[in-house]
XYZ file of C-alpha atoms in Angstrom:
588
model
C 15.984 4.815 7.061
C 13.630 7.767 6.918
C 15.503 11.007 6.312
C 15.393 13.214 9.404
C 16.882 16.454 10.695
C 19.919 16.724 12.943
C 17.636 17.956 15.720
C 15.586 14.759 15.431
C 18.668 12.538 15.548
C 19.788 14.244 18.726
C 16.343 14.180 20.345
C 15.321 10.588 19.583
C 18.156 9.165 21.711
C 18.293 11.942 24.303
C 18.260 10.702 27.937
C 14.958 12.502 28.413
C 12.742 12.645 25.355
C 9.111 13.379 24.597
C 7.197 11.541 21.894
C 3.694 11.755 20.519
C 1.569 9.925 17.954
C -1.410 10.444 15.737
C -3.571 8.102 13.695
C -5.570 9.410 10.743
C -8.657 7.295 10.011
C -10.588 7.818 6.773
C -14.145 6.694 7.605
C -15.386 6.996 4.047
C -17.310 4.913 1.538
C -14.618 2.858 -0.216
C -17.069 1.851 -2.954
C -17.680 5.515 -3.795
C -13.927 6.089 -3.937
C -13.609 3.469 -6.689
C -16.924 4.206 -8.446
C -16.530 7.760 -9.642
C -15.442 9.778 -12.636
C -14.063 13.239 -11.943
C -13.867 16.262 -14.199
C -12.138 19.552 -13.324
C -12.201 23.059 -14.708
C -8.464 23.108 -15.428
C -5.387 21.057 -14.632
C -1.682 21.896 -14.351
C 0.996 19.632 -15.822
C 1.943 18.252 -12.401
C -1.680 17.414 -11.609
C -3.111 13.902 -11.343
C -6.822 14.402 -10.747
C -7.518 10.650 -10.704
C -5.629 10.557 -7.384
C -8.293 12.715 -5.749
C -10.099 9.593 -4.515
C -7.259 7.088 -4.095
C -7.440 7.398 -0.273
C -3.855 8.683 -0.082
C -3.263 12.073 1.491
C 0.408 11.907 2.414
C 2.566 13.810 -0.038
C 5.261 16.494 0.169
C 4.860 20.095 -0.880
C 6.035 20.309 -4.490
C 7.863 23.281 -5.957
C 5.738 25.294 -8.399
C 6.191 28.746 -9.874
C 3.858 30.706 -7.626
C 4.905 33.887 -5.801
C 6.305 33.296 -2.283
C 5.529 29.581 -2.456
C 8.852 27.834 -3.156
C 10.717 28.020 0.147
C 14.421 27.201 0.017
C 14.597 25.576 3.451
C 14.379 21.957 2.284
C 10.646 21.674 2.950
C 9.701 21.812 -0.762
C 10.322 18.820 -3.052
C 11.027 18.847 -6.788
C 7.840 17.684 -8.540
C 7.785 14.388 -10.438
C 7.621 14.184 -14.201
C 4.246 13.376 -15.692
C 5.594 9.999 -16.868
C 6.947 8.951 -13.458
C 4.679 6.397 -11.690
C 4.207 6.051 -7.969
C 4.054 9.721 -7.003
C 1.134 11.241 -5.151
C 0.215 14.756 -6.229
C -3.562 15.087 -6.321
C -5.180 17.921 -8.261
C -3.408 21.173 -9.160
C -5.589 23.608 -11.073
C -4.334 25.162 -14.285
C -5.917 28.501 -13.387
C -4.585 30.663 -10.571
C -6.253 32.956 -8.082
C -6.048 36.707 -8.583
C -4.630 39.417 -6.316
C -7.627 39.106 -3.997
C -7.409 35.298 -3.988
C -10.510 34.928 -6.192
C -10.597 32.361 -8.984
C -11.810 33.598 -12.371
C -13.402 31.392 -13.494
C -14.253 29.323 -10.419
C -12.318 26.056 -10.172
C -14.635 23.040 -10.031
C -14.269 19.356 -9.159
C -17.258 17.348 -10.345
C -17.637 13.710 -9.228
C -20.242 11.442 -10.819
C -21.145 7.899 -9.708
C -22.718 4.945 -11.506
C -24.562 3.758 -8.391
C -26.163 5.274 -5.286
C -23.790 5.820 -2.364
C -24.249 6.914 1.242
C -21.646 8.299 3.613
C -21.200 10.152 6.884
C -20.312 13.378 5.108
C -17.429 14.610 2.991
C -13.847 15.676 3.734
C -11.697 17.868 1.496
C -7.930 17.819 2.093
C -6.456 20.927 0.502
C -2.700 21.689 0.417
C -1.895 20.081 3.779
C 1.936 20.205 3.476
C 1.967 24.007 3.201
C -1.194 24.543 5.268
C -3.106 26.387 2.549
C -6.785 26.075 1.733
C -9.776 27.343 -0.178
C -11.321 30.187 1.807
C -14.640 30.229 -0.031
C -16.268 27.244 -1.769
C -19.588 25.434 -2.267
C -20.480 21.745 -2.073
C -23.549 20.459 -3.901
C -24.768 16.863 -3.526
C -27.225 15.465 -6.099
C -29.453 12.395 -6.212
C -29.947 10.170 -9.276
C -32.569 12.548 -10.751
C -30.215 15.545 -10.586
C -31.970 17.176 -7.606
C -29.713 18.899 -5.060
C -30.174 17.051 -1.765
C -27.528 18.974 0.189
C -25.933 22.389 -0.350
C -23.011 23.612 1.759
C -21.579 27.128 1.577
C -18.141 27.515 3.167
C -17.167 31.122 3.788
C -14.187 32.265 5.803
C -12.721 28.771 6.008
C -9.327 28.585 7.744
C -8.766 24.821 7.678
C -6.522 22.872 5.295
C -8.752 19.845 5.924
C -12.446 20.713 5.781
C -14.978 18.218 7.174
C -18.737 18.221 6.618
C -20.169 15.757 9.124
C -23.669 14.841 8.007
C -25.378 11.723 6.685
C -25.471 11.912 2.889
C -27.874 9.268 1.588
C -28.166 7.861 -1.939
C -26.174 10.438 -3.887
C -25.060 10.150 -7.525
C -23.040 13.351 -7.982
C -20.973 15.755 -5.878
C -19.832 19.119 -7.228
C -17.253 21.218 -5.358
C -16.849 24.816 -6.542
C -13.758 26.694 -5.324
C -14.285 30.458 -5.379
C -11.432 31.910 -3.357
C -8.021 30.707 -2.119
C -6.477 31.814 1.150
C -3.618 33.558 -0.698
C -3.352 35.447 -3.990
C -1.681 34.056 -7.107
C -2.121 30.426 -6.160
C -3.230 27.302 -7.968
C -6.007 25.372 -6.277
C -4.451 22.290 -4.707
C -6.491 19.381 -3.379
C -4.766 16.219 -2.211
C -7.860 14.138 -1.525
C -11.644 14.214 -1.473
C -13.007 11.589 0.928
C -16.648 10.575 0.739
C -16.962 10.411 4.491
C -15.302 11.800 7.603
C -11.595 11.818 8.430
C -10.798 11.539 12.108
C -7.327 12.400 13.437
C -6.677 10.792 16.830
C -3.974 12.436 18.940
C -2.897 12.037 22.558
C -6.211 13.285 23.922
C -8.176 10.504 22.161
C -5.566 7.910 21.186
C -5.383 5.418 24.073
C -2.668 3.247 22.509
C -1.265 2.135 19.158
C 0.801 -0.881 18.193
C 2.508 -1.199 14.799
C 4.335 -4.250 13.445
C 6.329 -4.204 10.215
C 8.301 -7.082 8.730
C 10.569 -7.842 5.782
C 11.567 -11.418 4.964
C 12.875 -12.499 1.574
C 12.688 -16.185 2.520
C 9.152 -16.283 3.961
C 6.441 -18.515 2.502
C 4.372 -15.395 1.837
C 5.109 -11.692 1.755
C 4.446 -10.418 5.312
C 1.639 -7.895 5.799
C 2.388 -5.061 8.219
C -0.268 -4.354 10.855
C -1.514 -1.632 13.157
C -3.854 -1.967 16.133
C -5.044 1.225 17.763
C -7.511 1.971 20.528
C -9.424 5.242 20.755
C -11.580 6.913 23.383
C -15.221 6.156 22.578
C -16.801 7.997 25.500
C -18.747 10.000 22.906
C -20.290 6.651 21.790
C -19.864 7.557 18.122
C -18.749 3.969 17.394
C -21.584 2.307 19.332
C -23.646 -0.005 17.150
C -26.971 1.370 18.447
C -26.136 5.050 17.954
C -28.306 6.190 15.000
C -26.038 9.201 14.379
C -22.807 7.309 14.920
C -20.139 5.960 12.622
C -20.626 2.228 13.192
C -22.927 1.746 10.199
C -20.339 3.446 7.971
C -17.348 1.311 8.961
C -16.093 -0.783 6.039
C -13.188 -3.071 5.391
C -10.376 -1.408 3.400
C -10.928 2.055 4.862
C -7.546 3.756 5.068
C -5.549 4.279 8.245
C -2.314 6.300 8.358
C -0.061 6.382 11.410
C 2.664 8.816 12.472
C 4.994 9.018 15.434
C 6.495 12.350 16.442
C 9.554 13.310 18.442
C 9.757 16.704 20.132
C 12.909 18.447 18.932
C 12.230 21.629 20.917
C 9.436 23.114 22.992
C 6.208 22.714 21.015
C 8.173 21.552 17.929
C 7.463 18.030 16.672
C 9.155 16.185 13.818
C 6.711 13.607 12.489
C 7.736 10.221 11.051
C 5.355 8.494 8.653
C 4.680 4.959 9.937
C 2.751 3.657 6.949
C -0.565 3.204 5.160
C -2.951 0.452 6.301
C -6.420 -0.840 5.377
C -9.086 -1.623 7.966
C -9.803 -5.316 8.617
C -11.473 -5.560 12.069
C -13.040 -3.354 14.729
C -14.497 -3.935 18.178
C -16.212 -1.650 20.681
C -15.924 -2.390 24.391
C -18.980 -0.870 26.031
C -17.615 -1.161 29.564
C -14.227 0.376 28.836
C -15.673 3.089 26.567
C -13.012 2.386 23.963
C -12.943 1.013 20.432
C -10.077 -0.979 18.957
C -9.337 -1.144 15.232
C -7.030 -3.464 13.299
C -5.669 -2.614 9.872
C -3.051 -4.237 7.623
C -1.145 -3.077 4.581
C -1.989 -3.821 0.961
C -0.524 -7.361 0.941
C -3.467 -8.495 3.047
C -5.760 -7.496 0.156
C -3.669 -9.347 -2.441
C -4.658 -12.736 -1.008
C -8.213 -12.249 -2.256
C -7.640 -12.676 -5.996
C -5.982 -15.154 -8.339
C -3.394 -14.268 -10.961
C -2.572 -16.086 -14.182
C 0.125 -15.165 -16.670
C -0.358 -15.602 -20.402
C 1.754 -18.194 -22.171
C 4.444 -15.838 -23.462
C 8.096 -15.348 -22.627
C 8.548 -12.847 -19.828
C 11.246 -11.093 -17.881
C 10.788 -10.997 -14.124
C 10.381 -7.229 -14.435
C 7.562 -7.533 -16.980
C 5.897 -10.310 -15.003
C 6.066 -8.320 -11.752
C 4.620 -5.249 -13.454
C 1.798 -7.329 -14.937
C 0.973 -8.825 -11.532
C 0.873 -5.408 -9.872
C -1.196 -3.795 -12.603
C -3.677 -6.679 -12.714
C -4.009 -6.392 -8.936
C -4.902 -2.708 -9.292
C -1.649 -1.460 -7.739
C -0.637 1.906 -9.188
C 2.272 2.821 -6.909
C 5.222 0.475 -7.279
C 8.963 0.411 -7.836
C 10.720 -2.558 -9.463
C 14.483 -3.030 -9.498
C 15.744 -2.631 -13.071
C 17.951 -5.701 -12.660
C 14.813 -7.823 -13.057
C 14.712 -6.774 -16.725
C 17.664 -9.085 -17.373
C 16.111 -12.252 -15.902
C 13.933 -14.289 -18.320
C 11.124 -16.536 -17.124
C 8.260 -18.573 -18.566
C 5.704 -17.236 -16.109
C 3.166 -19.207 -14.078
C 1.620 -22.368 -15.554
C -1.468 -22.132 -13.309
C -3.335 -19.967 -10.839
C -1.595 -18.303 -7.926
C -2.651 -15.522 -5.548
C -1.250 -12.069 -6.277
C 0.568 -12.115 -2.966
C 2.139 -15.521 -3.618
C 3.074 -14.456 -7.154
C 5.046 -11.501 -5.806
C 6.781 -13.705 -3.250
C 7.854 -16.196 -5.952
C 9.072 -13.340 -8.154
C 11.100 -12.019 -5.231
C 12.902 -15.320 -4.644
C 13.548 -15.879 -8.378
C 14.989 -12.337 -8.547
C 16.980 -12.628 -5.289
C 15.004 -9.638 -4.069
C 12.722 -8.570 -1.253
C 9.109 -7.499 -1.725
C 7.628 -4.942 0.652
C 5.355 -1.927 0.876
C 7.175 1.151 2.128
C 5.634 3.700 4.433
C 4.454 5.896 1.571
C 2.321 3.032 0.221
C 4.626 2.079 -2.669
C 5.234 -1.643 -3.293
C 8.936 -2.263 -3.821
C 10.686 -5.241 -5.406
C 14.291 -4.559 -4.577
C 17.634 -6.336 -4.578
C 19.187 -5.582 -1.204
C 22.704 -4.219 -1.123
C 25.368 -4.898 1.489
C 25.903 -1.433 2.940
C 27.538 0.019 6.013
C 25.499 0.341 9.220
C 23.388 3.478 9.375
C 22.628 3.488 13.097
C 23.714 2.031 16.425
C 21.412 0.469 19.005
C 23.328 0.997 22.228
C 22.792 -0.363 25.719
C 21.849 3.150 26.887
C 18.579 2.798 24.957
C 17.852 -0.860 25.815
C 15.672 -2.077 28.658
C 17.800 -5.221 28.943
C 20.583 -7.013 27.103
C 19.609 -8.203 23.615
C 18.479 -11.800 23.243
C 20.659 -13.714 20.796
C 19.965 -17.151 19.349
C 21.107 -19.079 16.312
C 18.797 -20.075 13.489
C 19.098 -23.527 11.929
C 22.294 -24.208 10.022
C 21.720 -24.670 6.279
C 24.565 -26.053 4.199
C 22.701 -27.398 1.187
C 20.014 -26.259 -1.236
C 17.976 -28.520 -3.522
C 16.620 -26.168 -6.172
C 14.294 -27.359 -8.908
C 13.952 -25.907 -12.395
C 10.748 -26.163 -14.432
C 10.902 -26.320 -18.234
C 7.595 -26.235 -20.116
C 6.855 -27.873 -23.462
C 3.972 -29.128 -25.618
C 2.449 -32.572 -25.012
C -0.530 -34.420 -26.446
C -3.826 -32.805 -27.395
C -6.607 -33.376 -24.875
C -10.031 -32.128 -23.917
C -9.658 -29.746 -20.977
C -13.263 -28.560 -20.613
C -16.717 -29.880 -21.401
C -19.629 -28.045 -19.825
C -23.020 -26.464 -20.435
C -24.756 -23.385 -19.071
C -27.744 -21.150 -19.683
C -26.975 -17.839 -21.401
C -29.676 -15.257 -22.143
C -28.019 -12.289 -23.827
C -24.295 -11.501 -23.823
C -22.067 -12.285 -20.867
C -18.346 -12.447 -20.131
C -17.387 -15.645 -18.317
C -14.152 -17.251 -17.182
C -13.665 -21.000 -17.579
C -11.037 -23.070 -15.761
C -9.345 -25.958 -17.549
C -8.924 -29.363 -15.955
C -5.269 -29.274 -17.078
C -2.992 -26.442 -18.196
C -2.365 -26.139 -21.928
C 0.516 -25.001 -24.101
C -0.514 -22.400 -26.685
C -3.995 -21.357 -27.779
C -7.168 -23.367 -27.061
C -9.510 -24.905 -29.623
C -13.020 -23.787 -28.621
C -16.298 -25.223 -29.930
C -19.700 -23.964 -28.747
C -23.167 -25.163 -29.696
C -24.772 -23.786 -32.866
C -27.181 -21.534 -30.975
C -24.324 -19.478 -29.518
C -21.500 -17.187 -30.552
C -18.289 -16.493 -28.662
C -15.244 -14.230 -28.631
C -12.003 -15.294 -26.937
C -11.090 -12.272 -24.800
C -8.158 -13.635 -22.779
C -6.199 -16.875 -22.947
C -4.051 -18.416 -20.217
C -2.498 -21.852 -19.694
C -5.030 -22.597 -16.939
C -8.193 -21.041 -18.397
C -9.823 -18.522 -20.709
C -12.181 -15.556 -20.636
C -15.000 -15.785 -23.183
C -17.768 -13.446 -24.299
C -20.815 -15.598 -25.007
C -23.989 -14.556 -26.794
C -26.930 -16.977 -26.738
C -30.583 -17.436 -25.815
C -30.733 -20.740 -23.987
C -28.528 -23.648 -22.983
C -25.011 -23.505 -24.400
C -22.486 -26.328 -24.544
C -18.777 -25.510 -24.521
C -15.996 -27.908 -25.440
C -12.352 -26.880 -25.287
C -9.339 -28.918 -26.316
C -5.699 -27.970 -26.258
C -2.139 -29.180 -26.311
C -1.251 -30.177 -22.785
C 1.481 -28.241 -21.016
C 4.180 -30.682 -19.930
C 6.533 -29.703 -17.133
C 10.000 -31.233 -16.967
C 11.576 -30.765 -13.557
C 15.271 -31.083 -12.743
C 16.675 -30.714 -9.240
C 20.140 -29.300 -8.653
C 22.014 -29.479 -5.369
C 24.314 -26.748 -4.121
C 26.346 -27.460 -1.018
C 28.758 -25.546 1.176
C 31.345 -28.206 1.969
C 32.667 -26.192 4.914
C 29.365 -26.493 6.787
C 27.498 -29.467 8.203
C 23.852 -28.504 8.299
C 20.456 -29.182 6.868
C 18.997 -28.925 3.387
C 16.232 -26.655 2.123
C 14.149 -27.436 -0.940
C 13.037 -24.812 -3.440
C 10.551 -25.512 -6.251
C 9.759 -22.174 -7.892
C 7.936 -22.235 -11.274
C 9.771 -19.070 -12.341
C 13.226 -20.699 -12.208
C 13.582 -22.229 -15.660
C 17.270 -22.910 -16.336
C 20.331 -24.268 -14.489
C 22.172 -20.931 -14.528
C 19.335 -19.220 -12.714
C 19.028 -22.145 -10.295
C 22.728 -21.888 -9.469
C 22.527 -18.122 -8.923
C 19.447 -18.314 -6.701
C 20.891 -21.259 -4.778
C 24.085 -19.368 -3.940
C 22.043 -16.366 -2.825
C 19.925 -18.551 -0.545
C 22.988 -20.183 1.013
C 24.422 -16.752 1.691
C 21.143 -15.505 3.220
C 20.925 -18.539 5.510
C 24.415 -17.786 6.813
C 22.835 -14.832 8.622
C 22.004 -17.152 11.512
C 22.412 -14.841 14.462
C 18.935 -13.648 15.458
C 18.866 -10.591 17.700
C 15.840 -9.429 19.663
C 16.129 -6.031 21.333
C 13.581 -4.444 23.660
C 14.383 -0.761 23.620
C 13.110 2.802 23.344
C 12.811 2.506 19.535
C 13.558 4.915 16.729
C 10.602 5.277 14.334
C 12.911 6.487 11.547
C 14.467 3.014 11.258
C 12.933 0.699 8.661
C 13.061 -3.016 7.968
C 16.035 -3.814 5.762
C 18.257 -1.183 7.401
C 21.691 -2.322 8.520
C 22.391 -1.489 12.172
C 24.910 -2.304 14.865
C 23.605 -3.794 18.116
C 25.674 -3.419 21.250
C 25.960 -6.555 23.414
C 26.730 -6.936 27.102
C 30.460 -7.054 26.324
C 30.310 -3.713 24.478
C 30.706 -5.523 21.152
C 28.961 -4.185 18.041
C 27.022 -6.825 16.105
C 26.164 -5.814 12.537
C 22.762 -7.060 11.391
C 19.803 -6.306 9.128
C 16.436 -5.365 10.632
C 13.846 -8.012 9.761
C 10.964 -7.069 12.058
C 9.962 -4.093 14.162
C 7.268 -3.439 16.730
C 6.366 0.051 17.881
C 4.148 0.458 20.929
C 2.814 3.879 21.858
C 0.947 4.342 25.142
C 1.662 8.006 25.765
C 5.342 7.201 25.341
C 7.211 5.100 22.772
C 8.851 1.735 23.250
C 9.223 -1.349 21.114
C 11.091 -4.362 19.874
C 13.504 -4.854 16.994
C 14.447 -8.196 15.470
C 17.520 -8.385 13.260
C 19.614 -11.017 11.489
C 23.377 -11.050 11.261
C 26.287 -13.303 10.421
C 27.779 -15.729 12.891
């Protein structure tokens, strides 16, 4: 559950309440965000300048030793250590402004790109949590020859998020020079620089928003949370034919952040972060003068690549970390209990998303992305309920049904060993120069491959996996490649675990990461226990955006009974007011 104030807890369930919502949409060039190198004039210890373009602008205000900055009202967080992963800080300058707010020397962020990029402008998010900003700064945009193609002078700025809305075409470098901060004796603080325009849609422009989040340890894949939101397009800025509009700059994977607010007093809103999403679809309805966008969380992106583990002995912790790092995920949290679970890894290819799901089951854990954008692999604890869903907040009595009864688990272990030597690849290709290529084997191998290439070529083995290898080939013509290896033999054994007190069905589990009978027994018992949570509750109610999937709640039934259950799925629908649906699982 998201931590909230006492005023929020009283207001969210008040008989008469007022809610609001806002969706922040980063309409920027995602290729520019990944294709840049940034240098800065100076950097404080807390600073992480490489996060300036990670498309994440939600972070707390961190305590630093600056005069009149560290408020003791709970609004300032203790900063993370430099070695701690998963924290968003952005750039903190090493130098501080003087008594007049001037920086001496000026503090500079300099972004260089390897390719030409075009965007609808540029957005600088300064210290949003404390509402501080650079008062005077310059922006210079250069083309590939070093010529300045756009110069912006900001003087007297009073915005913590500064937007330059203009079409920047074919730039190779952007230099931002901070001259003066809005307060004296301050470090420059920039959360994010977006190579485009950030739009914040509030009640005046946000027609509706629907958010769905889900957590399911037993699903075939890790669920991807989703948001659909519709905005007023009467300005026609999203029309495809508008030459000055945004349509041409819409790209998949642009970042969307959603928040729902509850009024705790007149003109006082407490905002709840509802998550980070990545754009997948958009559609403009000319007649209705609206545009609808669909975005999903990072798991939707992890279906697009294949993962292979090297043929070494792993722990589930090390394997999970390798999967996340290979997928380009920087913000993650893995339960330390996975360090004690050995595994042989994957014998073949698997999607990153599927790999995480298999790791979760083998670890008896759930895999999910929290609302701050961090991927978590976590063993759930049995804890006391943290909230009550009462009939006063329901539109009708909760729907209750029973899931299928499972009394038996057939769980298969996979043990890998060396077999006979066999040719696993024979191919030819034309290579002119030096290229890195990946080759897939016809069968997985145990150990290192034996590689032979034609005499007119040279090779270096860069990476070796049971299912393939990455080679660096140098040649000037047709090259033949022949690879042999010791076949990987898989011995499978199926164990049955049964609850003799129940008379139900059987589920079958064949997970390549379960490699010994002790682990099979442990996972099987966990699965039987999870399937005992058969009571499925569906509640249509006013909703509380601070509740998260995985939270334990009590649901009041028509007989005033309190049913303890774990939230598995939530839907939040905002149409000027908040309502939604909660699905939860409990014992029966």
